[in-house]
Short mmCIF file of C-alpha atoms in Angstrom, two decimals:
data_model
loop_
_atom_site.label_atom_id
_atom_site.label_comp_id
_atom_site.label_asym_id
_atom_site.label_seq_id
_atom_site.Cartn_x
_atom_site.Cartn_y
_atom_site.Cartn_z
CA UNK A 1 7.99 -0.92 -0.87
CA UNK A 2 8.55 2.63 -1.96
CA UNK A 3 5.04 2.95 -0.05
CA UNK A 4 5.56 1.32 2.83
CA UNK A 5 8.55 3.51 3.57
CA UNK A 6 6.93 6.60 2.79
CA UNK A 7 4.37 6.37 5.19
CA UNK A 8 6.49 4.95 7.40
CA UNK A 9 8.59 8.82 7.28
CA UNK A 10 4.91 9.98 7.89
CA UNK A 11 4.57 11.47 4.10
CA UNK A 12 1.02 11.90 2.84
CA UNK A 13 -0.76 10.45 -0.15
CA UNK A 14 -0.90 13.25 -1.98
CA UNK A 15 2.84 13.49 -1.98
CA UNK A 16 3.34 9.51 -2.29
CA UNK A 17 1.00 9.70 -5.22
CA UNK A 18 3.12 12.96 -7.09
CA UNK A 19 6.48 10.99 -6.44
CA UNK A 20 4.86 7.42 -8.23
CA UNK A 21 3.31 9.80 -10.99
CA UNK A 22 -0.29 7.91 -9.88
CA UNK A 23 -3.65 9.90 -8.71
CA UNK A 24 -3.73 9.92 -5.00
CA UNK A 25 -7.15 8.02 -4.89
CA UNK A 26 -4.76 5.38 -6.48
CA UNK A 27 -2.63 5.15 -3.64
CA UNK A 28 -5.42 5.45 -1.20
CA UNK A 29 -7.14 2.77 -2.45
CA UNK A 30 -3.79 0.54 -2.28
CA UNK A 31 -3.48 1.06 0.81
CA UNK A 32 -6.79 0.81 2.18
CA UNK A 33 -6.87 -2.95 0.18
CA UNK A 34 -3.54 -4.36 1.90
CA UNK A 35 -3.70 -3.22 4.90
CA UNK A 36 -3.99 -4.99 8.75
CA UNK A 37 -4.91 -3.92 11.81
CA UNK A 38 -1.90 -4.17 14.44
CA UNK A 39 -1.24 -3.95 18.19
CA UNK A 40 -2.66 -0.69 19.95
CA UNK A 41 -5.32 -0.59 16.98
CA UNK A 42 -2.84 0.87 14.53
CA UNK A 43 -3.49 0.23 10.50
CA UNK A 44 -0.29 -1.16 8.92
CA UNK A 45 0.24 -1.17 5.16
CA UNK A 46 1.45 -4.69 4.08
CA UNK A 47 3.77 -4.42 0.65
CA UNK A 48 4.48 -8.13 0.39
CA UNK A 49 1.03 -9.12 1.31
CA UNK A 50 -0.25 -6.49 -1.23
CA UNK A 51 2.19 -7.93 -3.92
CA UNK A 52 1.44 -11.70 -3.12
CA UNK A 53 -2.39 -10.81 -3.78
CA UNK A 54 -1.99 -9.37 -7.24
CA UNK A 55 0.79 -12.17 -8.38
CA UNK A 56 -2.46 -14.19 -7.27
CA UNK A 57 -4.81 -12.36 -9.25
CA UNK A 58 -2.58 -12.06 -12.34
CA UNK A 59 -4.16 -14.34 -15.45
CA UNK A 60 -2.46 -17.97 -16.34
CA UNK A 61 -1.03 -18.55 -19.51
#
């Protein structure tokens, strides 16, 4: 979520990325992977989509 709300306030990935001690390509890349495109053409990031994906991808006992 901490995402999500940060780009929300309009903070960039390079700050996003210092805050969540990650490289900014990191973040980039997360959000490029979960986002959608929304009314008026606008890319929204999708934290509970994202998170539903990797619980998918996570291995089975």
């Amino acid at each position: 979520m901490h995402i999500a709300d940060r780009l929300r306030e309009k903070a960039t990935v390079p700050v996003i990325a210092a805050e969540l001690g990650r490289s900014p390509s990191t973040i980039s890349r997360e959000i490029r992977r979960n986002r959608t495109l929304g009314t008026g053409k606008k890319w929204f990031y999708r934290p509970y989509a994202s998170q539903a994906r990797a619980e998918g991808r996570r291995p089975r006992p």
